[in-house]
mmCIF file of C-alpha atoms in Angstrom:
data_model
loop_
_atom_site.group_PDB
_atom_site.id
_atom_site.type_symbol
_atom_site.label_atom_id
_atom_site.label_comp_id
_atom_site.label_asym_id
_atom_site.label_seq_id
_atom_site.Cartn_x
_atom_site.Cartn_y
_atom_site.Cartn_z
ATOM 1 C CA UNK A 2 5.767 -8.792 4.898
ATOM 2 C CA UNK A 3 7.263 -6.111 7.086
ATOM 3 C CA UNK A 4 11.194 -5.392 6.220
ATOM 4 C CA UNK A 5 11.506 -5.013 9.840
ATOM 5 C CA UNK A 6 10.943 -8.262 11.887
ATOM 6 C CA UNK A 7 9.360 -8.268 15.027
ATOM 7 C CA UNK A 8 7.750 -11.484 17.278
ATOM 8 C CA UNK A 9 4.471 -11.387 17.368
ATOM 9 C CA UNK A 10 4.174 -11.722 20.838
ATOM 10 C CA UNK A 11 5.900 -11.964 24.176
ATOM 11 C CA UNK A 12 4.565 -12.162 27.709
ATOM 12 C CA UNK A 13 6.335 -12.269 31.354
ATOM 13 C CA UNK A 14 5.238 -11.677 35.007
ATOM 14 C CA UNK A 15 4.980 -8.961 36.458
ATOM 15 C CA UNK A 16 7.898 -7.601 37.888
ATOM 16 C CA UNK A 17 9.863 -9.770 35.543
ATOM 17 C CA UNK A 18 12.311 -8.504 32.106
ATOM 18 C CA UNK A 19 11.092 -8.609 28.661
ATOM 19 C CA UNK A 20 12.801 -8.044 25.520
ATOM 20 C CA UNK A 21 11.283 -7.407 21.998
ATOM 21 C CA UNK A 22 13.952 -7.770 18.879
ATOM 22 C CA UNK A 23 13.791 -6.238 15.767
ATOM 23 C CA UNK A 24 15.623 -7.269 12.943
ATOM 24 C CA UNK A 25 16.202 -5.940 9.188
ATOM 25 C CA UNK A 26 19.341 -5.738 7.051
ATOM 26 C CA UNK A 27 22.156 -3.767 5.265
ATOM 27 C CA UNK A 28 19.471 -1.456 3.863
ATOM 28 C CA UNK A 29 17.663 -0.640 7.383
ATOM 29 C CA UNK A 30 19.752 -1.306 10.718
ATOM 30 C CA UNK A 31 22.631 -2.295 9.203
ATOM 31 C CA UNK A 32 22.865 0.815 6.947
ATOM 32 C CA UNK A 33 23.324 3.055 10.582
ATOM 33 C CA UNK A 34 20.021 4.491 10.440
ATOM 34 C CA UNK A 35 18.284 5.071 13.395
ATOM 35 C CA UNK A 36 15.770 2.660 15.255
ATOM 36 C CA UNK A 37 12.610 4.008 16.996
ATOM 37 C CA UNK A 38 10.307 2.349 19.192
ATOM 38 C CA UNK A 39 6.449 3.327 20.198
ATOM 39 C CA UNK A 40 3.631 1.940 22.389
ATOM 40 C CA UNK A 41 0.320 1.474 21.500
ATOM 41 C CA UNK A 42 -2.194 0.732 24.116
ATOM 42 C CA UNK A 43 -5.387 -0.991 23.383
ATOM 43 C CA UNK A 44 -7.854 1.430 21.289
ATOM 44 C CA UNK A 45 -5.819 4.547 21.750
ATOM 45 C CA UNK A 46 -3.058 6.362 19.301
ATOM 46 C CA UNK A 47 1.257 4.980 18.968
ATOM 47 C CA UNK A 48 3.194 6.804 21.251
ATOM 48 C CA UNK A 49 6.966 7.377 21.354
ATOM 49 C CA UNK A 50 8.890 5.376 23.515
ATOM 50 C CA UNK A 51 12.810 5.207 22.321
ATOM 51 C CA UNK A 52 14.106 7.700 19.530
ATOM 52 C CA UNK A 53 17.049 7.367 17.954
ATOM 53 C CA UNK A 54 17.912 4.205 19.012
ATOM 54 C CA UNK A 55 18.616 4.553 22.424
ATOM 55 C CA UNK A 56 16.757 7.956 23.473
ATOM 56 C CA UNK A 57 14.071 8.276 25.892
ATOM 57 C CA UNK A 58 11.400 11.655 25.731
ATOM 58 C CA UNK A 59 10.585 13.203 28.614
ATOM 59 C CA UNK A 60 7.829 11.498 30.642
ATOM 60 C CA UNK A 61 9.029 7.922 29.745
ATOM 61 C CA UNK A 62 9.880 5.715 32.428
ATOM 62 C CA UNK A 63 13.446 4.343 32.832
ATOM 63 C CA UNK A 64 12.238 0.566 32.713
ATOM 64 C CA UNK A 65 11.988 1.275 28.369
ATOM 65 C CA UNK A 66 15.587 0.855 27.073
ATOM 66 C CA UNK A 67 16.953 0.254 23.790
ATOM 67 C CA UNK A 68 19.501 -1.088 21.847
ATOM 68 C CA UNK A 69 21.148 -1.796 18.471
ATOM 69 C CA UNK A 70 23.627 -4.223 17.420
ATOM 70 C CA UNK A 71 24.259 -4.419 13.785
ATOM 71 C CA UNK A 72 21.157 -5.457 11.136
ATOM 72 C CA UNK A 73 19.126 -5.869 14.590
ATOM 73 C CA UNK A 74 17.741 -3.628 17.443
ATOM 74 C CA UNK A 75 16.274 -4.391 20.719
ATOM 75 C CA UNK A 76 13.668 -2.692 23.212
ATOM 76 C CA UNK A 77 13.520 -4.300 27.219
ATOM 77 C CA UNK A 78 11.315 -3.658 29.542
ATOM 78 C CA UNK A 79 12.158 -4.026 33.567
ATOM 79 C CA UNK A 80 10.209 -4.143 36.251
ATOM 80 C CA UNK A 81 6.898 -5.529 33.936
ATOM 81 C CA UNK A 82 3.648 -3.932 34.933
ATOM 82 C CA UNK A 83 0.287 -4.475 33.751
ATOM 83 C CA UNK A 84 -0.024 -0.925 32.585
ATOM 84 C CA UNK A 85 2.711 -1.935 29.852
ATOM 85 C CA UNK A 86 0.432 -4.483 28.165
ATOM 86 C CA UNK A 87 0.326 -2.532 24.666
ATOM 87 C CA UNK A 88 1.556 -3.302 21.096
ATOM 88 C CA UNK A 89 5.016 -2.307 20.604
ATOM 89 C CA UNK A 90 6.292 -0.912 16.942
ATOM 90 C CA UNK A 91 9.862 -0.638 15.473
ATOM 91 C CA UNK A 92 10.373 1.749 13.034
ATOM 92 C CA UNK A 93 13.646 3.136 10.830
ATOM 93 C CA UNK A 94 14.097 3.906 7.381
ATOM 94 C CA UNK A 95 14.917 1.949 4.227
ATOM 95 C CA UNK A 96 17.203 2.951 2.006
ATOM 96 C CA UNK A 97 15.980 0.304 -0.795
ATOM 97 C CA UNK A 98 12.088 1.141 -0.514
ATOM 98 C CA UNK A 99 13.097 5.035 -0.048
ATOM 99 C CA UNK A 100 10.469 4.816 2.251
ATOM 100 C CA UNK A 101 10.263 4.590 6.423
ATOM 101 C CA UNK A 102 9.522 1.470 7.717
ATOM 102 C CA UNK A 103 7.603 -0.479 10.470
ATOM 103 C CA UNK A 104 7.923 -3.498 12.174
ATOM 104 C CA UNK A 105 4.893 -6.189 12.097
ATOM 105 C CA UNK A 106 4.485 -5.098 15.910
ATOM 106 C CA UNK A 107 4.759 -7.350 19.371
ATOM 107 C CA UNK A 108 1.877 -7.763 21.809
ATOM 108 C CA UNK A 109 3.016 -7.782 25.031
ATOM 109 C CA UNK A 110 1.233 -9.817 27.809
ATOM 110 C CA UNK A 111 1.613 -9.262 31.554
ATOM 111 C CA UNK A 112 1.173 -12.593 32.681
ATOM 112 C CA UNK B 95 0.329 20.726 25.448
ATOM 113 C CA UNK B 96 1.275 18.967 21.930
ATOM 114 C CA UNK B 97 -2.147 18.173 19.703
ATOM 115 C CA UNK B 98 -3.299 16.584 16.519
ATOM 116 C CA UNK B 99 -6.311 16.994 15.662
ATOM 117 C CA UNK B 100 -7.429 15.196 12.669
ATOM 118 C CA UNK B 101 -10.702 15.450 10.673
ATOM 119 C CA UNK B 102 -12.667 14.190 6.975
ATOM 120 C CA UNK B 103 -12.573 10.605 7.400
ATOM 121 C CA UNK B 104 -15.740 8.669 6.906
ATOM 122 C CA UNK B 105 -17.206 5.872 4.188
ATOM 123 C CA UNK B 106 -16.542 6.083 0.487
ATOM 124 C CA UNK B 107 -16.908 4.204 -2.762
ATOM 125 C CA UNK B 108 -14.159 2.462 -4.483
ATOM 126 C CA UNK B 109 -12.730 4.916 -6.765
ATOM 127 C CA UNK B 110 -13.875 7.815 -4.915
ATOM 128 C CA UNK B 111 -11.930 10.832 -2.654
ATOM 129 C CA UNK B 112 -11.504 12.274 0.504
ATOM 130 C CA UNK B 113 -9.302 14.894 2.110
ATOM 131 C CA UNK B 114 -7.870 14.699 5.568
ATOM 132 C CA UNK B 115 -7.021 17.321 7.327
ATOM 133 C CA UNK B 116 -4.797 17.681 10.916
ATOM 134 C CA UNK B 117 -5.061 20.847 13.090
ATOM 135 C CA UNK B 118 -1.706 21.832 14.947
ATOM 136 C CA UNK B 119 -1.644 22.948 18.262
ATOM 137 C CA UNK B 120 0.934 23.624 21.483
ATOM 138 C CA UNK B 121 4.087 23.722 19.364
ATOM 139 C CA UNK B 122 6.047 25.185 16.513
ATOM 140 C CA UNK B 123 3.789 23.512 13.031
ATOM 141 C CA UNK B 124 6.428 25.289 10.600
ATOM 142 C CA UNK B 125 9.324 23.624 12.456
ATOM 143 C CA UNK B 126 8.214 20.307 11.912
ATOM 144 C CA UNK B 127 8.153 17.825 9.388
ATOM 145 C CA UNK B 128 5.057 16.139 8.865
ATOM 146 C CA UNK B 129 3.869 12.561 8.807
ATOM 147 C CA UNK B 130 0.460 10.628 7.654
ATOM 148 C CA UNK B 131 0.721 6.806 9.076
ATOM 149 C CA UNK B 132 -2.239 4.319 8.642
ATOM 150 C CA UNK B 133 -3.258 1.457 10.562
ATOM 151 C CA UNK B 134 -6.167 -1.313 8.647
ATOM 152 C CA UNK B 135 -8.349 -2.612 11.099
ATOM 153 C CA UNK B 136 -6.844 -5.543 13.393
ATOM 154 C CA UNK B 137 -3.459 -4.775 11.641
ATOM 155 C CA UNK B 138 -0.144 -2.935 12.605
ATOM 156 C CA UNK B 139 1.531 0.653 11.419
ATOM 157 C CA UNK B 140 2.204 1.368 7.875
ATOM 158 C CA UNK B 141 3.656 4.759 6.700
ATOM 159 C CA UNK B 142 2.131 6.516 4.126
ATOM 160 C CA UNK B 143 3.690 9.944 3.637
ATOM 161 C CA UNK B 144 5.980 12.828 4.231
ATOM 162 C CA UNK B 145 6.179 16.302 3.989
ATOM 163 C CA UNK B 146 8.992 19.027 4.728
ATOM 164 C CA UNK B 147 8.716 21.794 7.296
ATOM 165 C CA UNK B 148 8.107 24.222 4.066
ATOM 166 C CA UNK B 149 6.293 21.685 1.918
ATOM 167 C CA UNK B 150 8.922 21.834 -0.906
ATOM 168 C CA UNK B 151 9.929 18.509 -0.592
ATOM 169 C CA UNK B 152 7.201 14.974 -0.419
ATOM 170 C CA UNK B 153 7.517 11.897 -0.050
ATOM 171 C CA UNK B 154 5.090 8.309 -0.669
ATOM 172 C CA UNK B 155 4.748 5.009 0.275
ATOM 173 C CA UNK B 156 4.662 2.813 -3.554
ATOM 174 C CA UNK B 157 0.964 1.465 -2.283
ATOM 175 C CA UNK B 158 -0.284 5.105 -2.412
ATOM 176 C CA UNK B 159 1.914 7.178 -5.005
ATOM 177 C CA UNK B 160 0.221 8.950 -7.608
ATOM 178 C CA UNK B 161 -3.074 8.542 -5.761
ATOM 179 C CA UNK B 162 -2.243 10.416 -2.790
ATOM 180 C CA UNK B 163 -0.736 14.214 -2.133
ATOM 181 C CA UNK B 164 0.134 15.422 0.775
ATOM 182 C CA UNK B 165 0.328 19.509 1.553
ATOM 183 C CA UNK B 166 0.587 22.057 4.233
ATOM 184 C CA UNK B 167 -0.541 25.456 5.144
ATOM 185 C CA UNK B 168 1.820 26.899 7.485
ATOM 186 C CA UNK B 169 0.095 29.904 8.369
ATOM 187 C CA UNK B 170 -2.840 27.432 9.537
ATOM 188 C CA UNK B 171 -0.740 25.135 11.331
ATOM 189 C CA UNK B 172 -2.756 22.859 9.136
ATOM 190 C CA UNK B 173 -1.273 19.124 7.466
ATOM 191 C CA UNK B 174 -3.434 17.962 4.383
ATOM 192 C CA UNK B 175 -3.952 14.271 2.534
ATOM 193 C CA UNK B 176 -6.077 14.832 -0.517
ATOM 194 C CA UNK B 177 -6.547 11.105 -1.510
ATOM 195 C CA UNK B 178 -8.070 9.522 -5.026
ATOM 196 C CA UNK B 179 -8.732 6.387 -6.198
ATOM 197 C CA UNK B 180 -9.603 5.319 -3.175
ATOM 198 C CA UNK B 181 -9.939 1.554 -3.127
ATOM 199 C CA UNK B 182 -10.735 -1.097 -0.507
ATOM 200 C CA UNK B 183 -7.363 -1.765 0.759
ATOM 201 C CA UNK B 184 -7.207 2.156 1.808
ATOM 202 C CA UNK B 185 -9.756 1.503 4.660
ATOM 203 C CA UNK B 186 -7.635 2.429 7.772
ATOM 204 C CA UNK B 187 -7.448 4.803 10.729
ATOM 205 C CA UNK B 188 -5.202 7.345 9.490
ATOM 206 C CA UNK B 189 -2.661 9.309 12.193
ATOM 207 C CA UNK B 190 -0.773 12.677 11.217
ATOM 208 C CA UNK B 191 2.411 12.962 13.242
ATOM 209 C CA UNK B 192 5.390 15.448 13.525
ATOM 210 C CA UNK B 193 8.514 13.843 12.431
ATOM 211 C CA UNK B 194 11.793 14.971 13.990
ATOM 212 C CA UNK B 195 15.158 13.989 13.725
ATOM 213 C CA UNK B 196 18.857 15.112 13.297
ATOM 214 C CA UNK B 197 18.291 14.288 9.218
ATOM 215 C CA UNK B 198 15.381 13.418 7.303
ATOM 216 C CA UNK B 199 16.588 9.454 7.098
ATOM 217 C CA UNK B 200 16.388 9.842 10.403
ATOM 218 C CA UNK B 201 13.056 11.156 11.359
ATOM 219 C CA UNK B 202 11.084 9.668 14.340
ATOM 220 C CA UNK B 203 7.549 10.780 14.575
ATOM 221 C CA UNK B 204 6.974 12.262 18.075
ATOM 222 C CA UNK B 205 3.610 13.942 18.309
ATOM 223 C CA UNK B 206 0.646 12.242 17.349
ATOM 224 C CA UNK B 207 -3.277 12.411 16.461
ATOM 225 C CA UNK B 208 -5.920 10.762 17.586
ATOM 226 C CA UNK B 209 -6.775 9.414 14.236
ATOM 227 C CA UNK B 210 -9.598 9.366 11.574
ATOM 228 C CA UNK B 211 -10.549 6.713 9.754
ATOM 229 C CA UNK B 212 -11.440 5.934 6.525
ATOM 230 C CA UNK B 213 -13.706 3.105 4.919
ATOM 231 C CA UNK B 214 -13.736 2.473 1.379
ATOM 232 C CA UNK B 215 -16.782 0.466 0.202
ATOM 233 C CA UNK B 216 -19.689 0.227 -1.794
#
């Protein structure tokens, strides 16, 4: 049971907005520390897509944003393509576990 | 460019032990924090460990604490996971990262390997 909870999947069309939530608690999200986001494409190695909760590194396309709002953070996706079908991961640390944490992960499904 | 290269996974007994080992390349090793992160087959991302740019300081998942120690050579650009007791619920691909951030609590982990992975069974 992740601390971090993610939905285990989401799908649109292409062209169409997505949004993946991520929710924890005081110890997490709620406790101000940072919420980072990665891709995982089928068979291949996480990458980072959001750092720091809002951040994007170089080479990431603007249609990855994200967000935070209290005990919960969120990463959208614009402009769907099938290139983004991938598992998505939330991460952040917990101050309770001493110990970084990951969300269960989201498949996304271009449609 | 930015590589990981990991290497010394492979199939071992219950009980047993392997080291892992993850070759730096195409940026500054010493001025990174480093990262091991696991992934069980069919399942998602589970951090395992943490070491400081110098190696003073480590850091451990509960599920692999006292089992597991993670080092560094610097002068190798070289990240280490000497791991014991294996048992069955260790069987993963295992991913070294670099872990950056403006504080340690903070840490995302930016660079990544391609993985190893490790089967424990008899």
């Amino acid at each position: 049971q992740s601390v971090l909870t993610q939905p285990p999947s989401v799908s649109g069309a292409p062209g169409q907005r997505v949004t993946i939530s991520c929710t924890g608690s005081s110890s997490n999200i709620g406790a101000g520390y940072h919420i980072h986001w990665y891709q995982q494409l089928p068979g291949t190695a996480p990458k980072l897509l959001i750092f720091g909760n809002t951040n994007r590194p170089s080479g990431v396309p603007d249609r990855f944003s994200g967000s935070k709002s209290g005990t919960s953070a969120s990463l959208a996706i614009t402009g769907l393509q099938a290139e983004d079908e991938a598992d998505y991961y939330c991460q952040s640390y917990d101050s309770s576990l001493s110990a970084y944490v990951f969300g269960a992960g989201t498949k996304v499904t271009v449609l | 460019e930015e590589q990981l290269l990991e290497s010394g996974g492979g199939l071992v007994q219950p009980g047993g032990s392997l080291r892992l080992s993850c070759a730096a390349s195409g940026f500054s090793f010493g001025g990174y924090a480093m990262t091991w992160v696991r992934q069980a087959p069919g399942k998602g991302l589970e951090w395992v460990s943490l070491i400081s740019t110098s190696g003073s300081s480590t850091f451990y998942a509960t599920s692999v604490k006292g089992r597991f120690t993670i080092s560094r050579d610097n002068s190798k650009d070289t990240l280490y996971l000497q791991m014991t007791t294996l048992r069955a619920e260790d069987t993963a691909v295992y991913y070294c990262a670099s872990a950056y951030g403006v504080l340690p609590h903070y840490y995302h982990f930016d660079y990544w390997g391609q993985g190893t992975l490790v089967a424990v069974s008899s």
